[in-house]
Amino acid sequence: MAKTQKFKTEVNQLMELMIHSLYSNRDIFLRELIANAADAIDKAHFASLTDEKLVQDWKIRIDIDSENRTVTVTDNGIGMNEAEVSENIGTIARSGTRAFMQMLSEQKEKAAGAPELIGQFGVGFYSAFMVAEKVELRTKKAGSDDPAVLWISKGEGSYTLDTCDKSEAGTEIKLFLKEDAEVYLDRWKLENIIHRYSDYIAYPVILPAKKVNEDKSEEWEDKVVNSRKAIWLRKPSEVTEDEYKSFYSHLSNFGGTEYLKAIHVSAEGASEFKALLFLPKTAPFNLLMPDIQKKGLQLYVKRVFITDECKELIPDYLRFVCGVVDSSDLPLNVSREILQENPHLATIAKTVVNKVLGELKRLLENDREGYEKFFAEFGRILKEGLHTDFANGEKLKDLVMYRSLNSADGKLITLDEYVKAMPESQKDIYYITGDKVESVASNPVLEYFRKQGYDVLFMTDPIDEWVMQSMFQYQKKSFKSVTKGDLELDGEKEKIEKAQEKYSALVEYLKNELGSEVSEVRFSARLTDSPCCLIVDGGALSPHMERLFRAMHQEIPESKRILELNTDHALIDALNAMVGCEERKEELSKLVHILWNQALLAEGSPLKDPAAFARSVTELLLKSVK
Ligand code: ADP
């Protein structure tokens, strides 16, 4: 008995879109169905390694019936039972459904290109409804006694489920084409689509072709239309740009067909394998959403698909790389579970990482502009490696770039360029962390470095602060934060000691007045124009790190600031003169608090009582206009 069931709301909305809104590039429906069929065969193929009953002559068939206006895609893959059909197709809203629709609504104007992306959201099956007014799916689960299932839907809110006769395992999807989709009854059209998008599919895709016999009679015969040549086993010179593009779009969940670089790896010796890896061009909108983004590389063993997301093959910080690894050393019956323990994977991963980092280095050296674009998209992910992959630390340090105090027009520089430009008197590599270039650039602590001509790296990625916890040296030079107290700045030691003596009354006064907020008040060589600045103890969290923790709702103790005063500033002199003067006591206290708040603002920290600060400043303004 047929049961009618309703689609989940989201699936329903998606179908509406498919049926009524997406008209550009409807060709991709076939790519999606063939990809699903190939995935289903991959699964059955894998299962057959341990279950001989399942061994099959694996293939995908496309049949055209012009009279009834149908196109049918058949595979002899893993198939589905009833529970799986309703779980996979229709009832349960898959996580990608909502994300796909959100992307459509965010990019209305670009929606023309949207069907291209559908496969990456795990909703490819529904693209059938771009061309079909009705879909019948018959499927039988391989290696099980579950009855075959018939699923029918016109895509309008509901579908029916029933049992049916089907003896061979696998899935058959019959599309009743819409009137305006009759082009897909044209055999050449379908053959072209398959060449374009599905050529590399490892199983034969059969599309019957008309054969004219010698006696002029015609008959249909099966014809395999894809070359099936695994692209990663071919020589780079034998692969066309179009083939790379179509393979890349199949692999990546980064959208589109544009990649930055295709990398072939052919390793012999300890671990024999071939790989084809892609560096993407642009980051996907969901780069930072781990539940949607697939991670890892595809793993094949001697051309047999093993798994889709083999995380052991590539570290997290290179998760933007997609590709295929085909190993000759792993046992074919390797189970996905024991993969993790296989030492070959670690060896392969090492080679893969080396190769990718090497390619990036070459790109940096040979195509600076291209590399900078890449770095703008993926740099923050790459930097994670500095904290997690110490073995490749030096190579990664060569690849990171920063803006800096001396670099003109916000240009990025590498650490190597930084070190090369260091004046002889400069010993350490200086950096400042913060959330924006504009705010770090105006921090008064930079005044000394500006005067000395020392460059300071601007680290304004949220991840930089975290990374700096484990970046100690580069080319034997230590990294030093300019907002920390442990710098050995040149000269002026005597001058500072003298000032400390001369202004001891002011120093004492400030310590008392600012109370628990400051750990120390002292004079500094860091300043030229500003009266004062704030820094923290060498071991303490930087103010930026503090803000990051707070933004993540983490309770952390406030690190106390060291208030550093400028020996040569007129204001310091004037304030010093006010200390001890009874009638100016109140005024002095106000001025000191303004100064303190100003210093907090300059380092980018929030004020405890912004309203009180604003009132005091207004008072000052009034005085000056009077
Ligand atoms: P995706 O393939 O990205 O997961 P789809 O919407 O294309 O998303 O398919 C949804 C699910 O339906 C698949 O994950 C798979 O479990 C199942 N499915 C689709 N087509 C087939 C098929 N030909 N054989 C077996 N299962 C299939």
PDB file of C-alpha atoms in Angstrom, residues 93-247:
ATOM      1  CA  ALA A  93      16.024  17.983   6.427  1.00  0.00           C
ATOM      2  CA  ARG A  94      19.684  17.529   5.748  1.00  0.00           C
ATOM      3  CA  SER A  95      22.067  20.009   7.289  1.00  0.00           C
ATOM      4  CA  GLY A  96      23.022  21.359   3.896  1.00  0.00           C
ATOM      5  CA  THR A  97      19.455  22.210   2.889  1.00  0.00           C
ATOM      6  CA  ARG A  98      19.149  25.277   5.023  1.00  0.00           C
ATOM      7  CA  ALA A  99      22.680  26.419   4.200  1.00  0.00           C
ATOM      8  CA  PHE A 100      22.016  26.112   0.491  1.00  0.00           C
ATOM      9  CA  MET A 101      18.853  28.171   0.670  1.00  0.00           C
ATOM     10  CA  GLN A 102      20.526  30.750   2.810  1.00  0.00           C
ATOM     11  CA  MET A 103      23.249  31.094   0.225  1.00  0.00           C
ATOM     12  CA  LEU A 104      20.623  31.497  -2.482  1.00  0.00           C
ATOM     13  CA  SER A 105      18.825  34.216  -0.608  1.00  0.00           C
ATOM     14  CA  GLU A 106      22.066  36.009   0.224  1.00  0.00           C
ATOM     15  CA  GLN A 107      23.225  35.960  -3.356  1.00  0.00           C
ATOM     16  CA  LYS A 108      19.960  36.606  -5.157  1.00  0.00           C
ATOM     17  CA  GLU A 109      21.660  38.452  -7.912  1.00  0.00           C
ATOM     18  CA  LYS A 110      24.204  35.707  -8.299  1.00  0.00           C
ATOM     19  CA  ALA A 111      21.659  32.910  -8.058  1.00  0.00           C
ATOM     20  CA  ALA A 112      22.266  32.252 -11.715  1.00  0.00           C
ATOM     21  CA  GLY A 113      25.435  30.417 -10.741  1.00  0.00           C
ATOM     22  CA  ALA A 114      23.849  28.688  -7.796  1.00  0.00           C
ATOM     23  CA  PRO A 115      22.901  25.322  -9.315  1.00  0.00           C
ATOM     24  CA  GLU A 116      26.607  24.751  -9.897  1.00  0.00           C
ATOM     25  CA  LEU A 117      27.064  24.627  -6.176  1.00  0.00           C
ATOM     26  CA  ILE A 118      24.211  22.397  -5.256  1.00  0.00           C
ATOM     27  CA  GLY A 119      26.230  19.203  -4.958  1.00  0.00           C
ATOM     28  CA  GLN A 120      28.421  20.752  -2.304  1.00  0.00           C
ATOM     29  CA  PHE A 121      25.490  21.163   0.014  1.00  0.00           C
ATOM     30  CA  GLY A 122      24.472  17.544  -0.018  1.00  0.00           C
ATOM     31  CA  VAL A 123      21.178  18.248  -1.736  1.00  0.00           C
ATOM     32  CA  GLY A 124      22.145  17.222  -5.284  1.00  0.00           C
ATOM     33  CA  PHE A 125      19.358  14.717  -5.672  1.00  0.00           C
ATOM     34  CA  TYR A 126      16.751  17.472  -5.709  1.00  0.00           C
ATOM     35  CA  SER A 127      18.302  19.034  -8.792  1.00  0.00           C
ATOM     36  CA  ALA A 128      16.307  16.357 -10.663  1.00  0.00           C
ATOM     37  CA  PHE A 129      13.317  18.613 -10.147  1.00  0.00           C
ATOM     38  CA  MET A 130      14.904  21.336 -12.256  1.00  0.00           C
ATOM     39  CA  VAL A 131      14.111  19.242 -15.310  1.00  0.00           C
ATOM     40  CA  ALA A 132      11.482  16.745 -14.158  1.00  0.00           C
ATOM     41  CA  GLU A 133       7.835  17.224 -13.314  1.00  0.00           C
ATOM     42  CA  LYS A 134       7.751  13.799 -11.693  1.00  0.00           C
ATOM     43  CA  VAL A 135      10.463  11.512 -10.355  1.00  0.00           C
ATOM     44  CA  GLU A 136      10.139   7.777  -9.722  1.00  0.00           C
ATOM     45  CA  LEU A 137      12.896   6.174  -7.712  1.00  0.00           C
ATOM     46  CA  ARG A 138      13.114   2.387  -7.409  1.00  0.00           C
ATOM     47  CA  THR A 139      15.761   1.012  -5.157  1.00  0.00           C
ATOM     48  CA  LYS A 140      16.863  -2.238  -3.559  1.00  0.00           C
ATOM     49  CA  LYS A 141      19.430  -2.487  -0.837  1.00  0.00           C
ATOM     50  CA  ALA A 142      22.431  -4.650  -1.685  1.00  0.00           C
ATOM     51  CA  GLY A 143      23.027  -7.716   0.455  1.00  0.00           C
ATOM     52  CA  SER A 144      19.753  -7.485   2.370  1.00  0.00           C
ATOM     53  CA  ASP A 145      16.326  -9.087   2.188  1.00  0.00           C
ATOM     54  CA  ASP A 146      14.509  -5.794   2.615  1.00  0.00           C
ATOM     55  CA  PRO A 147      11.868  -5.349  -0.081  1.00  0.00           C
ATOM     56  CA  ALA A 148      12.548  -2.964  -2.930  1.00  0.00           C
ATOM     57  CA  VAL A 149      11.098   0.521  -2.509  1.00  0.00           C
ATOM     58  CA  LEU A 150       9.278   2.796  -4.924  1.00  0.00           C
ATOM     59  CA  TRP A 151       9.402   6.498  -4.160  1.00  0.00           C
ATOM     60  CA  ILE A 152       7.372   8.878  -6.308  1.00  0.00           C
ATOM     61  CA  SER A 153       7.094  12.617  -6.108  1.00  0.00           C
ATOM     62  CA  LYS A 154       5.910  15.488  -8.223  1.00  0.00           C
ATOM     63  CA  GLY A 155       7.875  17.733  -5.951  1.00  0.00           C
ATOM     64  CA  GLU A 156       4.770  19.426  -4.643  1.00  0.00           C
ATOM     65  CA  GLY A 157       4.899  19.062  -0.915  1.00  0.00           C
ATOM     66  CA  SER A 158       4.630  15.299  -0.678  1.00  0.00           C
ATOM     67  CA  TYR A 159       5.867  11.964  -1.913  1.00  0.00           C
ATOM     68  CA  THR A 160       4.570   8.392  -1.825  1.00  0.00           C
ATOM     69  CA  LEU A 161       6.404   5.312  -0.643  1.00  0.00           C
ATOM     70  CA  ASP A 162       5.529   1.784  -1.676  1.00  0.00           C
ATOM     71  CA  THR A 163       7.154  -1.573  -2.207  1.00  0.00           C
ATOM     72  CA  CYS A 164       7.902  -2.676  -5.756  1.00  0.00           C
ATOM     73  CA  ASP A 165       9.413  -5.443  -7.829  1.00  0.00           C
ATOM     74  CA  LYS A 166      13.092  -5.043  -8.391  1.00  0.00           C
ATOM     75  CA  SER A 167      15.402  -7.994  -8.147  1.00  0.00           C
ATOM     76  CA  GLU A 168      18.788  -6.415  -8.786  1.00  0.00           C
ATOM     77  CA  ALA A 169      20.353  -4.341  -6.052  1.00  0.00           C
ATOM     78  CA  GLY A 170      20.833  -0.675  -6.802  1.00  0.00           C
ATOM     79  CA  THR A 171      18.812   2.368  -7.684  1.00  0.00           C
ATOM     80  CA  GLU A 172      16.871   3.453 -10.734  1.00  0.00           C
ATOM     81  CA  ILE A 173      15.741   7.051 -11.048  1.00  0.00           C
ATOM     82  CA  LYS A 174      13.223   7.850 -13.751  1.00  0.00           C
ATOM     83  CA  LEU A 175      12.713  11.499 -14.619  1.00  0.00           C
ATOM     84  CA  PHE A 176       9.506  12.515 -16.371  1.00  0.00           C
ATOM     85  CA  LEU A 177      10.825  15.580 -18.131  1.00  0.00           C
ATOM     86  CA  LYS A 178       9.040  18.894 -18.052  1.00  0.00           C
ATOM     87  CA  GLU A 179       7.850  20.139 -21.384  1.00  0.00           C
ATOM     88  CA  ASP A 180      10.546  22.770 -21.501  1.00  0.00           C
ATOM     89  CA  ALA A 181      13.256  20.209 -20.715  1.00  0.00           C
ATOM     90  CA  GLU A 182      12.860  18.081 -23.804  1.00  0.00           C
ATOM     91  CA  VAL A 183      16.429  18.862 -24.874  1.00  0.00           C
ATOM     92  CA  TYR A 184      17.484  16.157 -22.467  1.00  0.00           C
ATOM     93  CA  LEU A 185      15.898  13.547 -24.712  1.00  0.00           C
ATOM     94  CA  ASP A 186      18.670  14.319 -27.174  1.00  0.00           C
ATOM     95  CA  ARG A 187      21.335  11.668 -26.867  1.00  0.00           C
ATOM     96  CA  TRP A 188      24.134  13.982 -27.986  1.00  0.00           C
ATOM     97  CA  LYS A 189      23.180  16.488 -25.402  1.00  0.00           C
ATOM     98  CA  LEU A 190      23.472  13.882 -22.664  1.00  0.00           C
ATOM     99  CA  GLU A 191      26.727  12.517 -24.023  1.00  0.00           C
ATOM    100  CA  ASN A 192      28.183  16.005 -24.007  1.00  0.00           C
ATOM    101  CA  ILE A 193      27.113  16.610 -20.445  1.00  0.00           C
ATOM    102  CA  ILE A 194      28.701  13.349 -19.349  1.00  0.00           C
ATOM    103  CA  HIS A 195      31.949  14.191 -21.147  1.00  0.00           C
ATOM    104  CA  ARG A 196      31.989  17.557 -19.580  1.00  0.00           C
ATOM    105  CA  TYR A 197      31.210  16.663 -15.985  1.00  0.00           C
ATOM    106  CA  SER A 198      31.544  12.972 -15.388  1.00  0.00           C
ATOM    107  CA  ASP A 199      34.325  11.730 -17.611  1.00  0.00           C
ATOM    108  CA  TYR A 200      36.638  10.693 -14.772  1.00  0.00           C
ATOM    109  CA  ILE A 201      33.924   8.644 -12.992  1.00  0.00           C
ATOM    110  CA  ALA A 202      35.605   5.332 -12.335  1.00  0.00           C
ATOM    111  CA  TYR A 203      32.674   3.150 -13.442  1.00  0.00           C
ATOM    112  CA  PRO A 204      31.405   2.868 -16.985  1.00  0.00           C
ATOM    113  CA  VAL A 205      28.570   5.251 -17.773  1.00  0.00           C
ATOM    114  CA  ILE A 206      26.553   3.573 -20.485  1.00  0.00           C
ATOM    115  CA  LEU A 207      24.415   5.548 -22.892  1.00  0.00           C
ATOM    116  CA  PRO A 208      22.903   3.377 -25.643  1.00  0.00           C
ATOM    117  CA  ALA A 209      23.733   4.567 -29.154  1.00  0.00           C
ATOM    118  CA  LYS A 210      22.082   3.839 -32.435  1.00  0.00           C
ATOM    119  CA  LYS A 211      24.063   1.561 -34.680  1.00  0.00           C
ATOM    120  CA  VAL A 212      23.373   1.282 -38.404  1.00  0.00           C
ATOM    121  CA  ASN A 213      23.875  -2.249 -39.678  1.00  0.00           C
ATOM    122  CA  GLU A 214      25.234  -3.126 -43.093  1.00  0.00           C
ATOM    123  CA  ASP A 215      21.731  -3.844 -44.310  1.00  0.00           C
ATOM    124  CA  LYS A 216      20.830  -0.266 -43.223  1.00  0.00           C
ATOM    125  CA  SER A 217      18.706  -1.537 -40.356  1.00  0.00           C
ATOM    126  CA  GLU A 218      19.165   0.284 -37.069  1.00  0.00           C
ATOM    127  CA  GLU A 219      19.624  -1.030 -33.592  1.00  0.00           C
ATOM    128  CA  TRP A 220      20.584   0.281 -30.207  1.00  0.00           C
ATOM    129  CA  GLU A 221      23.753  -0.875 -28.544  1.00  0.00           C
ATOM    130  CA  ASP A 222      25.361  -0.068 -25.237  1.00  0.00           C
ATOM    131  CA  LYS A 223      28.144   2.452 -25.451  1.00  0.00           C
ATOM    132  CA  VAL A 224      30.434   3.518 -22.639  1.00  0.00           C
ATOM    133  CA  VAL A 225      30.737   7.272 -22.947  1.00  0.00           C
ATOM    134  CA  ASN A 226      33.162   8.221 -20.179  1.00  0.00           C
ATOM    135  CA  SER A 227      36.904   7.639 -20.509  1.00  0.00           C
ATOM    136  CA  ARG A 228      37.104   6.381 -16.889  1.00  0.00           C
ATOM    137  CA  LYS A 229      40.726   7.250 -16.785  1.00  0.00           C
ATOM    138  CA  ALA A 230      41.443   8.273 -13.229  1.00  0.00           C
ATOM    139  CA  ILE A 231      42.754  11.770 -13.669  1.00  0.00           C
ATOM    140  CA  TRP A 232      45.213  11.449 -10.776  1.00  0.00           C
ATOM    141  CA  LEU A 233      46.989   8.565 -12.470  1.00  0.00           C
ATOM    142  CA  ARG A 234      47.605  10.517 -15.638  1.00  0.00           C
ATOM    143  CA  LYS A 235      50.593  12.661 -16.486  1.00  0.00           C
ATOM    144  CA  PRO A 236      49.945  16.363 -15.929  1.00  0.00           C
ATOM    145  CA  SER A 237      50.673  16.970 -19.613  1.00  0.00           C
ATOM    146  CA  GLU A 238      47.802  14.658 -20.534  1.00  0.00           C
ATOM    147  CA  VAL A 239      45.168  16.431 -18.493  1.00  0.00           C
ATOM    148  CA  THR A 240      43.292  19.348 -19.990  1.00  0.00           C
ATOM    149  CA  GLU A 241      42.282  22.458 -18.109  1.00  0.00           C
ATOM    150  CA  ASP A 242      38.621  21.511 -18.511  1.00  0.00           C
ATOM    151  CA  GLU A 243      39.230  18.107 -17.005  1.00  0.00           C
ATOM    152  CA  TYR A 244      40.944  19.635 -14.012  1.00  0.00           C
ATOM    153  CA  LYS A 245      38.101  22.076 -13.597  1.00  0.00           C
ATOM    154  CA  SER A 246      35.402  19.502 -13.711  1.00  0.00           C
ATOM    155  CA  PHE A 247      37.263  17.201 -11.345  1.00  0.00           C
TER     156      PHE A 247
END
